């Protein structure tokens, strides 16, 4: 059974930084794209950033220049470095893996972590 576990959330003042981590565990041979999404109270879940297994990245306009996504394929881990945080970045942040191939060659899709709270105070 594959699991995604996020860590690194917390409370920070505006202008501060946080680094989120998401580790995938279980029977994993390869992971395609991984990403971070967030959901603020009363709002829909939105994309923050994604990264392919070859390192190509994509960011929401609202975080470009402030957030950096990266991954360590050997550790099946994706990171999100968040700098210059703003109160509007407050949300629950979720890790996603869009396709995981296990050691038997079977693919499964759309894995999500349990979420980690990020709160930015003004």
PDB file of C-alpha atoms in Angstrom:
ATOM      1  CA  UNK A   1       0.000   0.000   0.000  1.00  0.00           C
ATOM      2  CA  UNK A   2       1.449   3.338  -1.048  1.00  0.00           C
ATOM      3  CA  UNK A   3       1.210   6.298   1.301  1.00  0.00           C
ATOM      4  CA  UNK A   4       2.153   9.947   0.980  1.00  0.00           C
ATOM      5  CA  UNK A   5       3.078  11.690   4.221  1.00  0.00           C
ATOM      6  CA  UNK A   6       3.561  15.450   4.408  1.00  0.00           C
ATOM      7  CA  UNK A   7       5.503  17.360   7.037  1.00  0.00           C
ATOM      8  CA  UNK A   8       6.850  20.839   7.648  1.00  0.00           C
ATOM      9  CA  UNK A   9       3.730  22.931   8.022  1.00  0.00           C
ATOM     10  CA  UNK A  10       3.223  25.410  10.817  1.00  0.00           C
ATOM     11  CA  UNK A  11       2.680  29.010  11.840  1.00  0.00           C
ATOM     12  CA  UNK A  12       4.926  31.727  10.416  1.00  0.00           C
ATOM     13  CA  UNK A  13       4.845  35.492  10.170  1.00  0.00           C
ATOM     14  CA  UNK A  14       4.370  37.244   6.859  1.00  0.00           C
ATOM     15  CA  UNK A  15       7.652  37.413   4.991  1.00  0.00           C
ATOM     16  CA  UNK A  16       8.906  34.219   6.579  1.00  0.00           C
ATOM     17  CA  UNK A  17       9.736  30.845   5.092  1.00  0.00           C
ATOM     18  CA  UNK A  18       8.694  27.234   5.455  1.00  0.00           C
ATOM     19  CA  UNK A  19       9.787  24.026   3.771  1.00  0.00           C
ATOM     20  CA  UNK A  20       7.274  21.245   3.190  1.00  0.00           C
ATOM     21  CA  UNK A  21       8.257  17.653   2.557  1.00  0.00           C
ATOM     22  CA  UNK A  22       6.233  14.749   1.219  1.00  0.00           C
ATOM     23  CA  UNK A  23       7.594  11.229   1.330  1.00  0.00           C
ATOM     24  CA  UNK A  24       6.008   8.371  -0.589  1.00  0.00           C
ATOM     25  CA  UNK A  25       6.381   4.901   0.893  1.00  0.00           C
ATOM     26  CA  UNK A  26       5.355   1.379  -0.048  1.00  0.00           C
ATOM     27  CA  UNK A  27       5.874  -0.705  -3.142  1.00  0.00           C
ATOM     28  CA  UNK A  28       7.207   1.962  -5.497  1.00  0.00           C
ATOM     29  CA  UNK A  29       9.188   1.424  -8.664  1.00  0.00           C
ATOM     30  CA  UNK A  30       8.648   4.866 -10.131  1.00  0.00           C
ATOM     31  CA  UNK A  31       6.563   7.986  -9.669  1.00  0.00           C
ATOM     32  CA  UNK A  32       5.511  10.203 -12.551  1.00  0.00           C
ATOM     33  CA  UNK A  33       4.632  13.785 -11.655  1.00  0.00           C
ATOM     34  CA  UNK A  34       4.369  14.972  -8.071  1.00  0.00           C
ATOM     35  CA  UNK A  35       2.903  18.193  -6.879  1.00  0.00           C
ATOM     36  CA  UNK A  36       1.543  20.411  -4.178  1.00  0.00           C
ATOM     37  CA  UNK A  37      -1.997  21.706  -3.957  1.00  0.00           C
ATOM     38  CA  UNK A  38      -3.655  23.847  -1.313  1.00  0.00           C
ATOM     39  CA  UNK A  39      -7.115  24.514  -0.001  1.00  0.00           C
ATOM     40  CA  UNK A  40      -8.048  27.568   2.013  1.00  0.00           C
ATOM     41  CA  UNK A  41     -11.255  27.659   4.098  1.00  0.00           C
ATOM     42  CA  UNK A  42     -14.286  28.116   1.886  1.00  0.00           C
ATOM     43  CA  UNK A  43     -12.279  27.763  -1.311  1.00  0.00           C
ATOM     44  CA  UNK A  44     -11.615  25.021  -3.815  1.00  0.00           C
ATOM     45  CA  UNK A  45      -8.384  23.082  -3.844  1.00  0.00           C
ATOM     46  CA  UNK A  46      -5.912  24.723  -6.205  1.00  0.00           C
ATOM     47  CA  UNK A  47      -2.629  23.782  -7.803  1.00  0.00           C
ATOM     48  CA  UNK A  48       0.489  25.305  -6.273  1.00  0.00           C
ATOM     49  CA  UNK A  49       3.313  23.586  -8.150  1.00  0.00           C
ATOM     50  CA  UNK A  50       4.138  20.347  -9.959  1.00  0.00           C
ATOM     51  CA  UNK A  51       7.333  18.602 -10.972  1.00  0.00           C
ATOM     52  CA  UNK A  52       7.826  15.704 -13.377  1.00  0.00           C
ATOM     53  CA  UNK A  53      10.234  12.837 -12.764  1.00  0.00           C
ATOM     54  CA  UNK A  54      12.671  14.543 -15.147  1.00  0.00           C
ATOM     55  CA  UNK A  55      12.516  17.806 -13.195  1.00  0.00           C
ATOM     56  CA  UNK A  56      10.240  19.979 -15.284  1.00  0.00           C
ATOM     57  CA  UNK A  57       8.285  22.342 -13.074  1.00  0.00           C
ATOM     58  CA  UNK A  58       5.070  24.310 -13.234  1.00  0.00           C
ATOM     59  CA  UNK A  59       3.841  26.967 -10.800  1.00  0.00           C
ATOM     60  CA  UNK A  60       0.676  28.862 -10.087  1.00  0.00           C
ATOM     61  CA  UNK A  61       1.092  32.528 -10.954  1.00  0.00           C
ATOM     62  CA  UNK A  62       0.425  33.485  -7.333  1.00  0.00           C
ATOM     63  CA  UNK A  63       3.558  31.685  -6.086  1.00  0.00           C
ATOM     64  CA  UNK A  64       6.018  32.202  -8.944  1.00  0.00           C
ATOM     65  CA  UNK A  65       9.265  33.682  -7.720  1.00  0.00           C
ATOM     66  CA  UNK A  66       8.466  32.826  -4.085  1.00  0.00           C
ATOM     67  CA  UNK A  67       8.005  29.033  -3.998  1.00  0.00           C
ATOM     68  CA  UNK A  68      10.352  26.363  -5.334  1.00  0.00           C
ATOM     69  CA  UNK A  69       9.388  22.738  -5.871  1.00  0.00           C
ATOM     70  CA  UNK A  70      12.019  20.013  -6.003  1.00  0.00           C
ATOM     71  CA  UNK A  71      12.232  16.253  -5.632  1.00  0.00           C
ATOM     72  CA  UNK A  72      14.617  13.489  -4.703  1.00  0.00           C
ATOM     73  CA  UNK A  73      13.706  10.490  -6.840  1.00  0.00           C
ATOM     74  CA  UNK A  74      15.958   8.158  -4.846  1.00  0.00           C
ATOM     75  CA  UNK A  75      13.955   9.015  -1.708  1.00  0.00           C
ATOM     76  CA  UNK A  76      10.560   9.282  -3.439  1.00  0.00           C
ATOM     77  CA  UNK A  77      10.234  12.680  -1.813  1.00  0.00           C
ATOM     78  CA  UNK A  78       9.022  16.038  -3.058  1.00  0.00           C
ATOM     79  CA  UNK A  79       9.719  19.367  -1.375  1.00  0.00           C
ATOM     80  CA  UNK A  80       8.194  22.826  -1.450  1.00  0.00           C
ATOM     81  CA  UNK A  81      10.366  25.714  -0.318  1.00  0.00           C
ATOM     82  CA  UNK A  82       8.109  28.652   0.457  1.00  0.00           C
ATOM     83  CA  UNK A  83       9.670  32.087   0.864  1.00  0.00           C
ATOM     84  CA  UNK A  84       8.196  35.565   1.305  1.00  0.00           C
ATOM     85  CA  UNK A  85       5.016  34.028   2.661  1.00  0.00           C
ATOM     86  CA  UNK A  86       1.835  36.071   2.651  1.00  0.00           C
ATOM     87  CA  UNK A  87      -1.340  35.725   4.728  1.00  0.00           C
ATOM     88  CA  UNK A  88      -3.147  34.624   1.562  1.00  0.00           C
ATOM     89  CA  UNK A  89      -0.878  31.566   1.442  1.00  0.00           C
ATOM     90  CA  UNK A  90      -2.676  30.249   4.525  1.00  0.00           C
ATOM     91  CA  UNK A  91      -4.206  26.886   3.641  1.00  0.00           C
ATOM     92  CA  UNK A  92      -3.953  23.153   4.065  1.00  0.00           C
ATOM     93  CA  UNK A  93      -1.260  21.954   1.675  1.00  0.00           C
ATOM     94  CA  UNK A  94      -1.656  18.540   0.041  1.00  0.00           C
ATOM     95  CA  UNK A  95       0.909  16.429  -1.725  1.00  0.00           C
ATOM     96  CA  UNK A  96      -0.077  14.547  -4.873  1.00  0.00           C
ATOM     97  CA  UNK A  97       1.475  11.826  -7.009  1.00  0.00           C
ATOM     98  CA  UNK A  98      -0.335  11.384 -10.287  1.00  0.00           C
ATOM     99  CA  UNK A  99       0.917   7.905 -11.236  1.00  0.00           C
ATOM    100  CA  UNK A 100       2.879   5.342  -9.254  1.00  0.00           C
ATOM    101  CA  UNK A 101       4.219   2.130 -10.756  1.00  0.00           C
ATOM    102  CA  UNK A 102       4.885  -0.648  -8.263  1.00  0.00           C
ATOM    103  CA  UNK A 103       7.513  -3.376  -8.390  1.00  0.00           C
ATOM    104  CA  UNK A 104       5.107  -5.708 -10.182  1.00  0.00           C
ATOM    105  CA  UNK A 105       4.682  -3.216 -13.007  1.00  0.00           C
ATOM    106  CA  UNK A 106       1.174  -2.135 -12.084  1.00  0.00           C
ATOM    107  CA  UNK A 107       0.198   1.527 -12.213  1.00  0.00           C
ATOM    108  CA  UNK A 108      -2.172   3.328  -9.913  1.00  0.00           C
ATOM    109  CA  UNK A 109      -3.214   6.924 -10.151  1.00  0.00           C
ATOM    110  CA  UNK A 110      -3.901  10.042  -8.121  1.00  0.00           C
ATOM    111  CA  UNK A 111      -2.469   9.540  -4.675  1.00  0.00           C
ATOM    112  CA  UNK A 112      -2.958  12.223  -2.014  1.00  0.00           C
ATOM    113  CA  UNK A 113      -1.386  12.917   1.336  1.00  0.00           C
ATOM    114  CA  UNK A 114      -3.366  13.824   4.434  1.00  0.00           C
ATOM    115  CA  UNK A 115      -2.463  17.508   4.269  1.00  0.00           C
ATOM    116  CA  UNK A 116      -0.415  19.849   6.415  1.00  0.00           C
ATOM    117  CA  UNK A 117      -1.598  23.215   7.725  1.00  0.00           C
ATOM    118  CA  UNK A 118       0.298  26.363   6.818  1.00  0.00           C
ATOM    119  CA  UNK A 119      -0.754  29.539   8.611  1.00  0.00           C
ATOM    120  CA  UNK A 120       0.787  32.911   7.806  1.00  0.00           C
ATOM    121  CA  UNK A 121       0.074  35.714  10.250  1.00  0.00           C
ATOM    122  CA  UNK A 122       0.089  39.373   9.235  1.00  0.00           C
TER     123      UNK A 122
END
